[in-house]
Amino acid sequence: MGAVVATALAVLPALTPLPSAPSAEAAEPPSRLAAVLPTADDTQLPALAVSEITPAAVGEKTTVTIRGLVINTTDRTLDDITVRLRYSPYPLADRKALERHSDSPDTAPYQSGPTTSPDNTPLPPGSAASFELKADAEDLDLYGGFGVYPVILEATSGQEGELGEVHTFLTYTGSEKPKKLQTAWVWPLMDRPQRADDDTYLTSDLAAELTEDGRLGRLLTIGAQDGEIDSSYTGPTPGPEETATQSPSPSPSPAPSSSPAATSAPDDTEAQPGPTPEKAPTTADPVPITWAVDPALLDDIHRLGERSYWSLSNADGSGPALEEHEATTDAQVWLAHARLWLAEDPVLAVPYANPDLPALLGADLAGDAQTAVELSRSTVASLLGREADTGLAWPADGVMDKATLEFLHSHGATTFLLDESAMPAQNWLGHTPSGAAPLSLPGGEKGTALVIDRGLSRVLGADTHTPGSSALALQRFVAETAMIAAEAPDAKRTVVLAPPQDWDPSAAYATGLLDATENLPWLSPVSLTEVRAGEADAEDRKGLTYPDKAADAQLGADHLDRLGSIRRQVQLFNSVLEEGQDPFRPAVLRLESAWWRRDDEGADTVLDRVDQAVQEHKGKIYVIPGDPITLASKNGTLGVLVANDLSDQSVTVHLSIFSENSERLSIGDYTESMEIGPGGKTTVYVPLSATVNGRTVLHLSLHNADGEPITDTPTTIPVNATGLGSGALIISGVAALVLVTALAPRAVRRWQRERARGDESAAAGPAPDGPTAADDETVGSTMPHNDRGQVGEQNGESAEDTRS
């Protein structure tokens, strides 16, 4: 098949052409392997790599051609290299035998086939040589007719012996024409949530995935089948009536408010719409596919192209840090092409962010589940310009309990994509059952279960980015589908092909799968919406079940407890916004995603970041702290400045103030409720009244209409009362007058006595040998007690005067 050739060319470009290995006499140095097989530094290169096996379906008169590379991974020059085919002439019995041959190195077919030698030998270390091995089907003597035959390719050298081997398959049809299997494709454009809060991405990887060579770019282009991304085409921009369904995005909390990049996209991201991309004409109808999208991923991509954004990084080892990135035009281009190319095909949309519905419904969060469905539909309508098929549902991990079934059915779902564990095959069944089975719905209605083949999903999800892996994975897919067809060649069955939701195939492999679906003689591609289940199909499968492993894998109690705490803070923040605004609604839904079932570390990261973002946004509504206040009189007025630094939302808040000492400083009536526009401020004037001098503290906080505080820590303002009123002055004056009235007569009498003594001393004159006034004290202090008392009486001092 041509697709297999494309696989080889995409994965092993060395084949067209391969540099010649130099001879011993060559003057030029040998070509290094890095130039032949570009690959990641940490990828272990194989000694033998298969680039293509043609044809995929081998007929009686077919010549099988196998091409590939022999790679010298040793440190010696290799010579005498041989590539040999070994096989079994008998087909494998069942799919388990196929798996054993693919995975086990111990299975060794005994029949020797043709051999070949690479052209360019001797082969220096680090070089590769191409080989081509041919075998006629009639010479292989394949006895079993239509079936899958095990094959081993071996590479050996005279110096090193065995270099490497590859296990693969030949699918032989012979002269038979098996009954065709209906094959229905589900093509996922999905991923885990890429953002925590609306402006902070978990990594910076998404932008690279949207390029033509990136994961999502490849899936979109290959799923469109012969489409090509035009980097100048940004398509029609959603109008106001379309974007009105989107929830308002909070301003980037990490970004400085003065940064223009935080509010508008740079000019160079505004690409002018180019000509509408068209699909190249094809000779065959495209393979019908049903696109499976997570609207949260579409929303993440849309935000990426709007304006600058932030990503978390652990590059310095010190924990998450924020890194700013410019808006990317690639996001606008990818979304425009998705809007164009998904316009006609069926689209299945999971609820926003693919929530863990069993966990939410079990935790009485049915309102969040309802919101996820509503936001999913509005996002698809806004960003893709169409509606998804509401009759299709894909529960997380393909399993659902009774409550989830009832919930999804209540929103229109009648056809459910399920994992094999949700509706396993009967134990007695000897073949792979049809992927379509009847399903009983609430109210006695009949629905359809589309059961995804787990073995094929593993094959589809194989790593095909290493050398030679695409060709081998494609050959395994061919063998698996042939084995299913051969198990019950007369039964009419359907195979549902649904890769993992984070599918990352190489371009060659994805293209080869679609071509194989179209061209293999035992496959008949159909649209998923056309698949119908027959009553006979119900007998081959057990009834709907919710596996214990699935119940154990649900979001745990710790995650839901933290989620509940964040939801309460979000509700508190929303309570001061205009009615109906809920800017953190998408962020909360992303926290409820089933993707976090298997990623505890990632779950902790998003919980921490959203919690921090909510606190940051609450912190943008605050009382601006003021300087300490000196109150110079009994009455005064305090001006309180309240700010709203949110760039997109108006708020209505209530101000509460209390004094630590209400007897010293009381608060009068003031305007408690206020509405503040985005980026606005308002002043509230508060009357104060002091009764006693001294210091006290005012505590100011903001709350919603129900009295719940918005600010975690109240703002404090010290107040110092230094001036008193007239009443206090009168009281102080009266007290002073009483004191003066009581002490004045006593002071006058003392003054008169002192004056009289002075006059008597002056009239008598000094005694010739008598003591002086100073000596009186000395004498008095040395006299006997009775004598001192006499002296006191001579000085005219009574005991009462002394006490006075």
PDB file of C-alpha atoms in Angstrom, residues 73 78 90 113-114 191 201 225 236 288 326 329 333 386 395 400 566 571 577 610 618 655 696 701 745 792:
ATOM      1  CA  THR A  73      25.282   0.417  16.813  1.00  0.00           C
ATOM      2  CA  LEU A  78      30.743  -4.511  10.212  1.00  0.00           C
ATOM      3  CA  TYR A  90       0.620 -22.013   9.485  1.00  0.00           C
ATOM      4  CA  GLY A 113      12.785 -17.723   3.941  1.00  0.00           C
ATOM      5  CA  PRO A 114      14.827 -15.621   1.528  1.00  0.00           C
ATOM      6  CA  ASP A 191      -6.137  16.509  25.930  1.00  0.00           C
ATOM      7  CA  TYR A 201      -1.188  27.398  31.585  1.00  0.00           C
ATOM      8  CA  GLN A 225      -7.756  13.829   4.799  1.00  0.00           C
ATOM      9  CA  PRO A 236     -13.908  34.282  10.373  1.00  0.00           C
ATOM     10  CA  PRO A 288     -15.891   8.573   7.479  1.00  0.00           C
ATOM     11  CA  GLU A 326       3.124  36.303  23.781  1.00  0.00           C
ATOM     12  CA  THR A 329      -1.000  33.155  15.677  1.00  0.00           C
ATOM     13  CA  VAL A 333      -4.823  29.417  12.445  1.00  0.00           C
ATOM     14  CA  ARG A 386     -21.889  24.565  14.745  1.00  0.00           C
ATOM     15  CA  PRO A 395     -18.078   9.044  29.474  1.00  0.00           C
ATOM     16  CA  MET A 400     -20.331   4.897  33.729  1.00  0.00           C
ATOM     17  CA  ILE A 566     -12.039  26.482  46.587  1.00  0.00           C
ATOM     18  CA  GLN A 571     -18.906  31.600  45.666  1.00  0.00           C
ATOM     19  CA  LEU A 577     -20.002  40.700  41.576  1.00  0.00           C
ATOM     20  CA  VAL A 610      -6.606  28.139  41.290  1.00  0.00           C
ATOM     21  CA  LYS A 618     -10.488  38.666  46.265  1.00  0.00           C
ATOM     22  CA  LEU A 655     -18.032  48.296  54.780  1.00  0.00           C
ATOM     23  CA  THR A 696      -7.478  53.239  70.180  1.00  0.00           C
ATOM     24  CA  SER A 701     -13.395  45.090  56.674  1.00  0.00           C
ATOM     25  CA  PRO A 745      -6.531  80.226 103.912  1.00  0.00           C
ATOM     26  CA  GLY A 792       8.833  73.316 119.664  1.00  0.00           C
TER      27      GLY A 792
END
